[in-house]
């Protein structure tokens, strides 16, 4: 819950032009050009990267009269998750007990979401690699160690099982991820689906 | 270790490059690079008092824009009336990043005077994120899904559905109750066609959705009056 101190931010502002990213105490890097609505409802676990022109719709939260007393978190992201440029994360909505509700989007650790994707999934597990220009329909669920190929259109409510490759429009399972998916590459190297630590580190304000 | 991006923390930094029209309204010291662009014109509008137009929605162009009762324009949606007037019906939802209307130069089409560049969006239409609608007519209850495109002068019937990334070319026509999937396959939705109950439920769902959004999206109609 800590806020970055003024001094912390100043350290990145050594140059005359302010950096592209705002870095928080927990190491989140959020682009100044990201378009974020409803910021109090967005939970970043730390070392998450949100690139330019990413639209996060945190304002579409569960309405207050819902049974759960928990907070109104609409979008939560795990560690070392990278949201590339031009993505949109839009919580899905549906009728529940006669009342329309928006449902929160949960994204795990080490998830890479490629440029210009549209995400309305309800849950994306860890070590998922999503290629560019994908559409993840409302209430889709992506389990861990999944690769989604470029331009795939995942239909509404699809559950993608662990360890598969999906692609096409509408998306279907086209194979399995190779052995060792989710493991990190050699030192200083970022492999798809692996640890994104190096990638996150390489992005500087 | 969790860190909430809180609105009270320098919230201005998140809207450094607002959609172009808001630049003119709220110039800040960091937008100097975009200041050289000509300020976008504020179009004449008729917005029903019960419509919801988000603060960060963009309405721009030269021709008249009218928005019907209970319609929702999400933040960062763009309504561009540069080519011709735009009429949006009741209970319409236009999501973020969607573009309704379009620049005159988008496909070299000049205003011909035959009324083709006018855009009419019927009641209870949903335009999803990143969709581009330059159509002449979108019928009642249609859904234009994510990243779908409808070319200039196209006419879409009632209760049609364009799947994500589907596209309809300029001046094409879609019959009522047609579903268009991405590789260009069309089929008729007989369930909707034969069951008025299903259509009524669809319309009720749209109204529920609008009521939900009314509670979540602050409206700023004064900005456009």
Short mmCIF file of C-alpha atoms in Angstrom, two decimals:
data_model
loop_
_atom_site.label_atom_id
_atom_site.label_comp_id
_atom_site.label_asym_id
_atom_site.label_seq_id
_atom_site.Cartn_x
_atom_site.Cartn_y
_atom_site.Cartn_z
CA UNK A 1 0.00 0.00 0.00
CA UNK A 2 3.04 2.23 0.13
CA UNK A 3 3.26 5.24 -2.10
CA UNK A 4 6.43 6.10 -3.93
CA UNK A 5 8.09 8.98 -2.19
CA UNK A 6 8.93 12.13 -4.04
CA UNK A 7 12.59 11.36 -3.64
CA UNK A 8 12.17 7.98 -5.24
CA UNK A 9 10.60 9.47 -8.30
CA UNK A 10 13.20 12.15 -8.54
CA UNK A 11 15.92 9.55 -8.87
CA UNK A 12 14.60 8.56 -12.28
CA UNK A 13 14.16 12.16 -13.36
CA UNK A 14 17.82 12.90 -13.73
CA UNK A 15 17.38 13.86 -17.38
CA UNK A 16 15.57 16.94 -18.57
CA UNK A 17 12.67 14.92 -19.98
CA UNK A 18 10.71 12.80 -17.57
CA UNK A 19 10.97 9.08 -18.13
CA UNK A 20 8.38 6.99 -19.88
CA UNK A 21 7.59 4.97 -16.77
CA UNK A 22 6.59 5.77 -13.25
CA UNK A 23 8.18 3.28 -10.93
CA UNK A 24 6.55 2.52 -7.60
CA UNK A 25 8.21 1.30 -4.42
CA UNK A 26 7.36 -2.30 -5.18
CA UNK A 27 8.90 -1.98 -8.63
CA UNK A 28 5.80 -1.62 -10.76
CA UNK A 29 6.51 0.26 -13.95
CA UNK A 30 3.48 2.06 -15.25
CA UNK A 31 3.74 4.11 -18.43
CA UNK A 32 2.70 7.73 -18.18
CA UNK A 33 0.82 7.21 -21.41
CA UNK A 34 -1.28 4.32 -20.09
CA UNK A 35 -4.97 5.20 -19.85
CA UNK A 36 -6.11 3.95 -16.51
CA UNK A 37 -9.61 4.45 -15.16
CA UNK A 38 -10.55 3.64 -11.58
CA UNK A 39 -6.99 3.43 -10.27
CA UNK A 40 -8.00 2.54 -6.64
CA UNK A 41 -9.50 -0.72 -7.92
CA UNK A 42 -6.36 -1.97 -9.64
CA UNK A 43 -3.98 -4.18 -7.67
CA UNK A 44 -0.45 -4.70 -8.90
CA UNK A 45 1.65 -7.24 -7.00
CA UNK A 46 4.98 -5.60 -7.78
CA UNK A 47 7.41 -5.57 -10.70
CA UNK A 48 4.52 -5.42 -13.11
CA UNK A 49 4.99 -3.50 -16.34
CA UNK A 50 2.14 -1.58 -17.94
CA UNK A 51 3.21 -0.07 -21.22
CA UNK A 52 1.96 2.97 -23.13
CA UNK A 53 -1.60 3.22 -24.43
CA UNK A 54 -2.85 0.36 -22.28
CA UNK A 55 -6.47 0.85 -21.25
CA UNK A 56 -7.32 -0.56 -17.84
CA UNK A 57 -10.98 -0.30 -16.90
CA UNK A 58 -10.69 -0.41 -13.15
CA UNK A 59 -13.83 1.70 -12.85
CA UNK A 60 -16.06 -1.21 -13.85
CA UNK A 61 -16.21 -2.75 -10.39
CA UNK A 62 -18.71 -4.91 -8.58
CA UNK A 63 -21.39 -2.68 -7.25
CA UNK A 64 -21.44 -2.03 -3.52
CA UNK A 65 -24.59 -3.98 -2.71
CA UNK A 66 -23.01 -7.30 -3.69
CA UNK A 67 -22.75 -9.87 -0.91
CA UNK A 68 -18.97 -9.87 -0.56
CA UNK A 69 -17.59 -7.28 1.77
CA UNK A 70 -14.16 -7.51 0.18
CA UNK A 71 -12.66 -4.59 -1.64
CA UNK A 72 -13.69 -3.51 -5.07
CA UNK A 73 -10.59 -4.82 -6.81
CA UNK A 74 -11.41 -5.19 -10.48
CA UNK A 75 -8.04 -5.92 -12.04
CA UNK A 76 -5.29 -7.72 -10.15
CA UNK A 77 -1.94 -8.63 -11.63
CA UNK A 78 0.83 -10.83 -10.34
CA UNK A 79 4.56 -10.30 -10.27
CA UNK A 80 6.63 -9.90 -13.42
CA UNK A 81 3.56 -9.55 -15.58
CA UNK A 82 3.99 -7.45 -18.69
CA UNK A 83 1.10 -5.76 -20.48
CA UNK A 84 2.38 -4.55 -23.86
CA UNK A 85 1.29 -1.46 -25.76
CA UNK A 86 -2.25 -0.93 -26.92
CA UNK A 87 -3.90 -3.60 -24.78
CA UNK A 88 -7.35 -3.21 -23.30
CA UNK A 89 -8.41 -4.93 -20.09
CA UNK A 90 -12.16 -4.72 -19.73
CA UNK A 91 -13.87 -6.66 -16.91
CA UNK A 92 -16.72 -8.86 -18.14
CA UNK A 93 -20.30 -8.43 -16.98
CA UNK A 94 -23.24 -10.77 -16.71
CA UNK A 95 -26.58 -11.21 -15.06
CA UNK A 96 -26.40 -12.85 -11.65
CA UNK A 97 -29.54 -13.36 -9.54
CA UNK A 98 -31.34 -10.85 -11.68
CA UNK A 99 -28.75 -8.12 -11.25
CA UNK A 100 -26.02 -7.16 -13.69
CA UNK A 101 -22.53 -7.31 -12.25
CA UNK A 102 -19.04 -6.74 -13.48
CA UNK A 103 -16.61 -9.48 -12.48
CA UNK A 104 -12.95 -8.93 -11.55
CA UNK A 105 -10.08 -9.88 -13.85
CA UNK A 106 -7.26 -11.83 -12.19
CA UNK A 107 -3.90 -12.18 -13.90
CA UNK A 108 -1.13 -14.36 -12.45
CA UNK A 109 2.66 -14.08 -12.33
CA UNK A 110 5.02 -14.06 -15.31
CA UNK A 111 2.24 -13.42 -17.79
CA UNK A 112 3.09 -11.67 -21.03
CA UNK A 113 0.23 -10.05 -22.91
CA UNK A 114 1.27 -8.98 -26.38
CA UNK A 115 0.48 -5.68 -28.09
CA UNK A 116 -3.08 -4.71 -29.02
CA UNK A 117 -4.77 -7.54 -27.17
CA UNK A 118 -8.23 -7.28 -25.71
CA UNK A 119 -8.70 -9.11 -22.42
CA UNK A 120 -12.09 -9.75 -20.82
CA UNK A 121 -11.04 -13.01 -19.17
CA UNK A 122 -12.01 -13.71 -15.62
CA UNK A 123 -8.76 -15.45 -14.79
CA UNK A 124 -5.34 -15.89 -16.38
CA UNK A 125 -2.95 -18.16 -14.45
CA UNK A 126 0.83 -17.91 -14.29
CA UNK A 127 3.39 -18.44 -17.07
CA UNK A 128 1.00 -17.60 -19.85
CA UNK A 129 2.25 -16.08 -23.09
CA UNK A 130 -0.33 -14.26 -25.18
CA UNK A 131 0.70 -13.18 -28.66
CA UNK A 132 -0.15 -9.87 -30.29
CA UNK A 133 -3.67 -8.87 -31.41
CA UNK A 134 -5.48 -11.58 -29.46
CA UNK A 135 -9.03 -11.25 -28.20
CA UNK A 136 -9.88 -13.06 -24.98
CA UNK A 137 -13.64 -13.16 -24.71
CA UNK A 138 -15.70 -12.48 -21.60
CA UNK A 139 -15.45 -15.06 -18.79
CA UNK A 140 -12.73 -17.08 -20.51
CA UNK A 141 -10.33 -18.86 -18.16
CA UNK A 142 -6.69 -19.46 -19.06
CA UNK A 143 -4.87 -22.02 -16.92
CA UNK A 144 -1.13 -22.05 -16.27
CA UNK A 145 1.62 -22.67 -18.85
CA UNK A 146 -0.47 -21.77 -21.87
CA UNK A 147 0.63 -20.19 -25.08
CA UNK A 148 -1.93 -18.24 -27.12
CA UNK A 149 -0.84 -17.68 -30.71
CA UNK A 150 -0.97 -14.34 -32.53
CA UNK A 151 -4.41 -13.06 -33.43
CA UNK A 152 -6.32 -15.82 -31.65
CA UNK A 153 -9.93 -15.08 -30.74
CA UNK A 154 -10.82 -16.97 -27.57
CA UNK A 155 -14.62 -17.25 -27.42
CA UNK A 156 -16.78 -16.29 -24.49
CA UNK A 157 -16.50 -18.65 -21.53
CA UNK A 158 -13.77 -20.89 -23.00
CA UNK A 159 -11.60 -22.70 -20.47
CA UNK A 160 -8.08 -23.28 -21.76
CA UNK A 161 -6.51 -26.28 -19.97
CA UNK A 162 -2.95 -26.16 -18.60
CA UNK A 163 0.03 -26.67 -20.88
CA UNK A 164 -1.55 -26.22 -24.31
CA UNK A 165 -1.09 -24.00 -27.34
CA UNK A 166 -4.24 -22.37 -28.69
CA UNK A 167 -4.74 -20.38 -31.85
CA UNK A 168 -7.15 -19.43 -34.59
CA UNK A 169 -10.50 -17.72 -34.75
CA UNK A 170 -12.40 -19.02 -32.89
CA UNK A 171 -9.51 -20.33 -30.84
CA UNK A 172 -8.99 -24.06 -30.37
CA UNK A 173 -6.27 -26.20 -28.87
CA UNK A 174 -3.64 -26.80 -31.56
CA UNK A 175 -0.92 -28.51 -29.54
CA UNK A 176 0.98 -28.73 -26.32
CA UNK A 177 3.69 -26.47 -25.05
CA UNK A 178 7.18 -27.95 -25.29
CA UNK A 179 8.95 -29.55 -22.39
CA UNK A 180 10.44 -27.06 -19.99
CA UNK A 181 7.86 -24.33 -20.58
CA UNK A 182 7.77 -22.04 -17.62
CA UNK A 183 11.38 -22.60 -16.72
CA UNK A 184 13.74 -19.70 -17.07
CA UNK A 185 16.27 -19.55 -19.86
CA UNK A 186 19.96 -19.04 -19.50
CA UNK A 187 21.09 -16.10 -17.43
CA UNK A 188 20.12 -12.78 -18.95
CA UNK A 189 17.73 -14.35 -21.41
CA UNK A 190 13.96 -14.17 -21.56
CA UNK A 191 12.11 -17.12 -23.03
CA UNK A 192 8.42 -17.19 -23.81
CA UNK A 193 6.44 -18.50 -20.90
CA UNK A 194 9.50 -18.45 -18.67
CA UNK A 195 10.45 -16.07 -15.96
CA UNK A 196 10.06 -12.50 -17.14
CA UNK A 197 12.44 -11.08 -14.56
CA UNK A 198 15.05 -10.04 -17.11
CA UNK A 199 12.47 -8.47 -19.43
CA UNK A 200 11.01 -6.41 -16.61
CA UNK A 201 14.48 -5.39 -15.51
CA UNK A 202 15.42 -4.30 -19.03
CA UNK A 203 12.54 -1.84 -19.21
CA UNK A 204 13.71 1.45 -17.87
CA UNK A 205 12.03 4.73 -17.31
CA UNK B 1 3.98 -6.25 -0.86
CA UNK B 2 0.93 -5.35 -2.83
CA UNK B 3 0.80 -1.88 -4.19
CA UNK B 4 -2.40 -0.25 -5.17
CA UNK B 5 -2.29 2.34 -7.87
CA UNK B 6 -4.18 4.95 -6.00
CA UNK B 7 -5.92 7.92 -7.43
CA UNK B 8 -4.55 10.21 -4.80
CA UNK B 9 -1.03 9.52 -5.91
CA UNK B 10 -0.26 12.00 -8.60
CA UNK B 11 -3.25 10.92 -10.64
CA UNK B 12 -2.40 13.54 -13.23
CA UNK B 13 0.51 11.47 -14.40
CA UNK B 14 -1.81 8.81 -15.74
CA UNK B 15 -3.55 11.12 -18.13
CA UNK B 16 -0.59 12.80 -19.69
CA UNK B 17 -1.80 12.38 -23.24
CA UNK B 18 -5.53 12.56 -22.99
CA UNK B 19 -7.61 11.99 -26.07
CA UNK B 20 -7.00 14.88 -28.38
CA UNK B 21 -10.12 16.88 -27.69
CA UNK B 22 -9.45 17.07 -23.99
CA UNK B 23 -6.04 18.52 -24.69
CA UNK B 24 -7.66 21.75 -25.71
CA UNK B 25 -9.86 21.76 -22.65
CA UNK B 26 -7.17 21.05 -20.08
CA UNK B 27 -3.73 22.01 -21.30
CA UNK B 28 -0.94 20.89 -19.04
CA UNK B 29 2.73 21.58 -19.20
CA UNK B 30 3.57 18.13 -20.43
CA UNK B 31 1.49 18.18 -23.62
CA UNK B 32 3.65 20.73 -25.39
CA UNK B 33 4.52 18.25 -28.12
CA UNK B 34 0.87 17.86 -29.06
CA UNK B 35 0.02 21.51 -28.69
CA UNK B 36 1.07 22.24 -32.26
CA UNK B 37 -1.77 20.06 -33.57
CA UNK B 38 -4.87 22.01 -34.54
CA UNK B 39 -7.40 21.89 -31.76
CA UNK B 40 -10.23 19.52 -32.59
CA UNK B 41 -13.50 21.23 -33.24
CA UNK B 42 -16.33 20.85 -30.80
CA UNK B 43 -19.32 19.70 -32.80
CA UNK B 44 -22.91 20.84 -32.38
CA UNK B 45 -24.62 18.21 -30.25
CA UNK B 46 -28.03 17.17 -29.02
CA UNK B 47 -27.60 14.86 -26.06
CA UNK B 48 -30.59 13.52 -24.19
CA UNK B 49 -30.36 14.42 -20.47
CA UNK B 50 -30.49 10.74 -19.48
CA UNK B 51 -27.55 9.78 -21.71
CA UNK B 52 -24.17 9.06 -20.12
CA UNK B 53 -21.18 10.59 -21.84
CA UNK B 54 -17.97 9.99 -19.90
CA UNK B 55 -15.64 12.86 -19.15
CA UNK B 56 -12.90 11.29 -21.27
CA UNK B 57 -15.10 10.39 -24.20
CA UNK B 58 -14.29 12.30 -27.35
CA UNK B 59 -16.92 13.96 -29.50
CA UNK B 60 -15.40 15.79 -32.40
CA UNK B 61 -16.12 16.94 -35.94
CA UNK B 62 -18.08 19.53 -37.84
CA UNK B 63 -21.52 18.00 -38.26
CA UNK B 64 -24.29 17.45 -35.79
CA UNK B 65 -24.06 14.61 -33.26
CA UNK B 66 -27.20 13.47 -31.52
CA UNK B 67 -27.26 10.93 -28.71
CA UNK B 68 -30.53 9.36 -27.58
CA UNK B 69 -31.88 8.57 -24.14
CA UNK B 70 -29.93 6.18 -21.87
CA UNK B 71 -27.04 5.77 -24.28
CA UNK B 72 -23.60 5.22 -22.79
CA UNK B 73 -20.39 6.57 -24.29
CA UNK B 74 -17.46 5.05 -22.41
CA UNK B 75 -14.24 6.92 -21.64
CA UNK B 76 -11.89 7.11 -24.66
CA UNK B 77 -14.62 6.23 -27.13
CA UNK B 78 -14.55 8.52 -30.15
CA UNK B 79 -17.53 9.93 -32.01
CA UNK B 80 -16.15 11.70 -35.07
CA UNK B 81 -18.57 13.67 -37.23
CA UNK B 82 -16.05 15.01 -39.70
CA UNK B 83 -17.74 13.46 -42.73
CA UNK B 84 -21.39 13.80 -41.85
CA UNK B 85 -23.96 13.95 -39.08
CA UNK B 86 -24.18 11.13 -36.56
CA UNK B 87 -27.37 9.95 -34.90
CA UNK B 88 -27.16 7.52 -31.99
CA UNK B 89 -30.39 5.94 -30.74
CA UNK B 90 -31.52 4.92 -27.27
CA UNK B 91 -29.79 2.40 -24.99
CA UNK B 92 -26.70 2.32 -27.19
CA UNK B 93 -23.37 1.41 -25.59
CA UNK B 94 -20.15 2.59 -27.23
CA UNK B 95 -17.11 1.10 -25.49
CA UNK B 96 -13.61 2.50 -25.01
CA UNK B 97 -11.40 2.94 -28.07
CA UNK B 98 -14.35 2.42 -30.44
CA UNK B 99 -14.69 4.93 -33.26
CA UNK B 100 -18.11 5.92 -34.59
CA UNK B 101 -18.09 7.99 -37.75
CA UNK B 102 -14.69 8.78 -39.09
CA UNK B 103 -12.46 11.26 -40.75
CA UNK B 104 -13.36 12.32 -44.27
CA UNK B 105 -9.98 11.23 -45.50
CA UNK B 106 -10.04 7.74 -44.00
CA UNK B 107 -10.64 6.07 -47.34
CA UNK B 108 -10.51 9.11 -49.61
CA UNK B 109 -14.27 9.41 -49.55
CA UNK B 110 -15.50 12.96 -49.92
CA UNK B 111 -18.89 14.05 -48.78
CA UNK B 112 -20.99 13.32 -51.84
CA UNK B 113 -24.23 14.89 -50.72
CA UNK B 114 -26.26 11.71 -51.19
CA UNK B 115 -26.45 11.24 -47.47
CA UNK B 116 -24.28 8.14 -47.50
CA UNK B 117 -21.75 9.44 -45.02
CA UNK B 118 -24.40 9.98 -42.42
CA UNK B 119 -24.23 7.51 -39.57
CA UNK B 120 -27.40 6.24 -37.94
CA UNK B 121 -27.09 3.86 -35.02
CA UNK B 122 -30.36 2.25 -33.98
CA UNK B 123 -31.65 1.56 -30.49
CA UNK B 124 -29.94 -0.97 -28.20
CA UNK B 125 -26.83 -1.34 -30.36
CA UNK B 126 -23.56 -2.29 -28.67
CA UNK B 127 -20.30 -1.11 -30.21
CA UNK B 128 -17.49 -2.99 -28.48
CA UNK B 129 -13.91 -1.89 -27.81
CA UNK B 130 -11.71 -0.94 -30.77
CA UNK B 131 -14.55 -1.38 -33.26
CA UNK B 132 -14.76 1.10 -36.13
CA UNK B 133 -18.21 2.03 -37.37
CA UNK B 134 -18.45 4.21 -40.45
CA UNK B 135 -21.69 2.62 -41.55
CA UNK B 136 -24.66 4.48 -42.91
CA UNK B 137 -27.09 2.46 -40.82
CA UNK B 138 -26.85 0.02 -37.95
CA UNK B 139 -30.18 -1.62 -37.15
CA UNK B 140 -31.76 -2.04 -33.75
CA UNK B 141 -30.20 -4.54 -31.34
CA UNK B 142 -27.07 -5.23 -33.39
CA UNK B 143 -23.73 -6.02 -31.81
CA UNK B 144 -20.48 -4.81 -33.32
CA UNK B 145 -17.91 -6.88 -31.48
CA UNK B 146 -14.32 -6.18 -30.51
CA UNK B 147 -12.14 -4.80 -33.33
CA UNK B 148 -14.86 -5.32 -35.94
CA UNK B 149 -15.02 -2.83 -38.80
CA UNK B 150 -17.97 -1.54 -40.74
CA UNK B 151 -17.03 0.41 -43.87
CA UNK B 152 -18.45 3.70 -45.08
CA UNK B 153 -21.99 3.56 -46.37
CA UNK B 154 -22.59 -0.04 -45.25
CA UNK B 155 -26.06 -0.90 -44.04
CA UNK B 156 -26.43 -3.38 -41.20
CA UNK B 157 -29.89 -4.77 -40.47
CA UNK B 158 -31.62 -5.36 -37.17
CA UNK B 159 -30.24 -7.84 -34.60
CA UNK B 160 -27.09 -8.51 -36.58
CA UNK B 161 -23.89 -9.60 -34.95
CA UNK B 162 -20.36 -8.98 -36.14
CA UNK B 163 -17.91 -11.33 -34.43
CA UNK B 164 -14.60 -10.06 -33.11
CA UNK B 165 -12.36 -8.77 -35.93
CA UNK B 166 -15.06 -9.31 -38.57
CA UNK B 167 -15.28 -6.67 -41.23
CA UNK B 168 -17.98 -5.37 -43.55
CA UNK B 169 -16.76 -3.45 -46.60
CA UNK B 170 -17.92 -0.06 -47.83
CA UNK B 171 -21.51 0.08 -49.12
CA UNK B 172 -22.16 -3.59 -48.28
CA UNK B 173 -25.49 -4.66 -46.84
CA UNK B 174 -26.33 -7.18 -44.14
CA UNK B 175 -29.84 -8.59 -43.85
CA UNK B 176 -31.66 -8.57 -40.52
CA UNK B 177 -30.66 -11.32 -38.03
CA UNK B 178 -27.37 -12.10 -39.77
CA UNK B 179 -24.30 -13.20 -37.86
CA UNK B 180 -20.95 -12.55 -39.53
CA UNK B 181 -17.97 -14.48 -38.24
CA UNK B 182 -14.35 -13.53 -38.73
CA UNK B 183 -13.46 -15.48 -41.91
CA UNK B 184 -16.50 -13.89 -43.57
CA UNK B 185 -19.10 -16.63 -43.10
CA UNK B 186 -22.65 -15.35 -42.75
CA UNK B 187 -25.60 -17.17 -41.32
CA UNK B 188 -29.02 -16.24 -40.09
CA UNK B 189 -29.76 -16.37 -36.39
CA UNK B 190 -33.08 -18.21 -36.46
CA UNK B 191 -33.34 -18.21 -32.68
CA UNK B 192 -33.55 -14.44 -32.63
CA UNK B 193 -35.60 -14.27 -35.81
CA UNK B 194 -38.37 -16.62 -34.66
CA UNK B 195 -38.58 -15.74 -30.96
CA UNK B 196 -39.79 -12.30 -29.95
CA UNK B 197 -39.16 -13.41 -26.33
CA UNK B 198 -35.45 -13.79 -27.00
CA UNK B 199 -35.38 -10.33 -28.53
CA UNK B 200 -37.20 -8.92 -25.52
CA UNK B 201 -34.67 -10.56 -23.20
CA UNK B 202 -31.83 -9.13 -25.26
CA UNK B 203 -33.33 -5.69 -24.95
CA UNK B 204 -33.83 -6.12 -21.21
CA UNK B 205 -30.22 -7.17 -20.83
CA UNK B 206 -29.12 -4.05 -22.64
CA UNK B 207 -31.23 -1.90 -20.32
CA UNK B 208 -29.76 -3.65 -17.26
CA UNK B 209 -26.29 -3.06 -18.62
CA UNK B 210 -27.03 0.63 -19.10
CA UNK B 211 -28.37 0.91 -15.54
CA UNK B 212 -25.22 -0.77 -14.23
CA UNK B 213 -22.97 1.58 -16.20
CA UNK B 214 -24.98 4.56 -15.03
CA UNK B 215 -23.83 3.79 -11.49
CA UNK B 216 -20.19 3.35 -12.51
CA UNK B 217 -19.44 5.94 -15.16
CA UNK B 218 -19.72 9.56 -14.13
CA UNK B 219 -21.39 11.55 -16.85
CA UNK B 220 -20.38 15.01 -17.90
CA UNK B 221 -22.93 16.37 -20.33
CA UNK B 222 -22.12 19.99 -19.55
CA UNK B 223 -18.85 19.62 -21.41
CA UNK B 224 -20.65 19.13 -24.71
CA UNK B 225 -23.59 21.47 -24.37
#
